[in-house]
XYZ file of C-alpha atoms in Angstrom:
131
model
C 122.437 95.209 90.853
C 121.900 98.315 92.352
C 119.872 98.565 95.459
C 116.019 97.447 94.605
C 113.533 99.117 95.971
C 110.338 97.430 94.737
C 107.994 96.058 94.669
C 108.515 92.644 96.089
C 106.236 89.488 95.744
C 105.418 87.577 97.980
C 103.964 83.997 97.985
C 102.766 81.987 100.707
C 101.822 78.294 100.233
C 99.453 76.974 102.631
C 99.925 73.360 104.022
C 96.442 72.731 101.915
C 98.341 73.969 98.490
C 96.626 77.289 97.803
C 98.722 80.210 97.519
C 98.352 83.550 98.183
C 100.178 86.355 96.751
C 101.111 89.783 98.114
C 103.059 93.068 97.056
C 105.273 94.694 99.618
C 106.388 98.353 98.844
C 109.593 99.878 99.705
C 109.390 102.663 102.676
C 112.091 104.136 101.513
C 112.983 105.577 97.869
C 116.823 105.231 98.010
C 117.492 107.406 95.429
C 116.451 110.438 97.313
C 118.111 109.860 100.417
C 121.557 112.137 100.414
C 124.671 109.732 100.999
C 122.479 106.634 100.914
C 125.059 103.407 99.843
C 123.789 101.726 96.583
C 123.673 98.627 98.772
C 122.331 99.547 101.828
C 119.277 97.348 103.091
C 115.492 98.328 102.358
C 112.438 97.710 104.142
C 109.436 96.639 102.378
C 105.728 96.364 103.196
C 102.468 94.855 102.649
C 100.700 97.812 100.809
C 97.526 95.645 100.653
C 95.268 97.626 103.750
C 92.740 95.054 103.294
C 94.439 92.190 104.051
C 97.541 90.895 106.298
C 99.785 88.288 104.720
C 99.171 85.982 107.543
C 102.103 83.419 108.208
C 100.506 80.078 109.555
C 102.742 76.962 111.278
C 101.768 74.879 109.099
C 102.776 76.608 106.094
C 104.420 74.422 102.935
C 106.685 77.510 101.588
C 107.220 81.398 101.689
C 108.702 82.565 98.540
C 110.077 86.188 97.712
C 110.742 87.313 94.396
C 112.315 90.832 92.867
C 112.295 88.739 89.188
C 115.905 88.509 89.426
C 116.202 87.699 93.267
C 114.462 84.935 94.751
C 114.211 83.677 98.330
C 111.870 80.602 99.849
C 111.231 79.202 103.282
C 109.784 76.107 103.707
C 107.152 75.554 106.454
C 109.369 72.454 107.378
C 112.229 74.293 108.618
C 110.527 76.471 111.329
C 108.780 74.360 114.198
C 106.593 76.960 115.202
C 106.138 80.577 113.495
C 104.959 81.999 116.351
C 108.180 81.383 118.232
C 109.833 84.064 115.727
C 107.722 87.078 116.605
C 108.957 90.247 117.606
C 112.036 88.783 115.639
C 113.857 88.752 112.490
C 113.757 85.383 110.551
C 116.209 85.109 107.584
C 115.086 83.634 103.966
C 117.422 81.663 102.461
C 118.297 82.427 98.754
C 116.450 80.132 96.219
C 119.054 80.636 93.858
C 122.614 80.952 92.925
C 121.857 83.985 91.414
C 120.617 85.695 94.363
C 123.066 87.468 96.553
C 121.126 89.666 98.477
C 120.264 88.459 101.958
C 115.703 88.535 103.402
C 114.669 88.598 106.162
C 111.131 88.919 107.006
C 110.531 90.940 110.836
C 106.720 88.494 112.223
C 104.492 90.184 114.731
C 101.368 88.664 115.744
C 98.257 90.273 113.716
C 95.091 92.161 114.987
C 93.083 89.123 113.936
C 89.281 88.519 114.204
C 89.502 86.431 116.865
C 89.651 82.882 115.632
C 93.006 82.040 116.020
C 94.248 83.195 119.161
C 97.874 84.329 117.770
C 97.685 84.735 114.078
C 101.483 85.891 113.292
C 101.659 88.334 109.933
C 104.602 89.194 108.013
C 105.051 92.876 109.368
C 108.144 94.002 106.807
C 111.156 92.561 104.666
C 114.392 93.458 104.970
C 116.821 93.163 101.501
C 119.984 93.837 101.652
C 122.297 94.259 98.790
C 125.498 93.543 100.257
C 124.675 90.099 101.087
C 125.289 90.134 105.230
């Protein structure tokens, strides 16, 4: 597979069982970019203005799907989401058919005030080559 460029989806499972779904765009259109590598990584993000895909600790899963790729995180395997802001957290693949390597990049959101550190998904990363 050449390098995808979009649009992802993205499902988060809250620990209560209802899902939310979001689209994340790619920022860059590969195609255009002289000497760009067919599988160099893209960036992807939430192109919903309206609302932040909020990542809570007590999430059950985050999946990420292309249709043919699939990642998922489950809320188990992270003690504390807030411990990964300001850093890259990898996805691991949900599939043998998936080769491509996620990772989603956390910051902590401009909330409303009612959590004191609500942590959003600020971008994906997939790349191609699998590192």
């Amino acid at each position: 597979m050449s390098t995808y460029q979009g649009p992802l989806l993205v499902f988060v499972t809250a620990a209560d069982g209802e899902t939310s779904m979001f689209t994340f765009e790619s920022l860059l259109d590969v195609d255009e970019e002289v000497g760009e590598a067919e599988d160099a990584p893209v960036t992807f993000v939430n192109n919903d203005i309206q609302r932040d895909c909020l990542l809570e600790d007590a999430f059950a899963t985050l999946r990420i799907s292309t249709g043919e790729w699939e990642w998922q995180l489950k809320g188990s395997d992270v003690a504390c989401v807030s411990d990964h802001v300001g850093s890259r957290l990898q996805i691991p693949a949900a599939n043998d058919s998936t080769t491509a390597t996620a990772w989603v990049d956390l910051e902590v959101a401009d909330g409303d005030g009612e959590i004191d550190e609500e942590v959003l998904i600020a971008s994906l990363v997939i790349d191609p080559s699998g590192e």
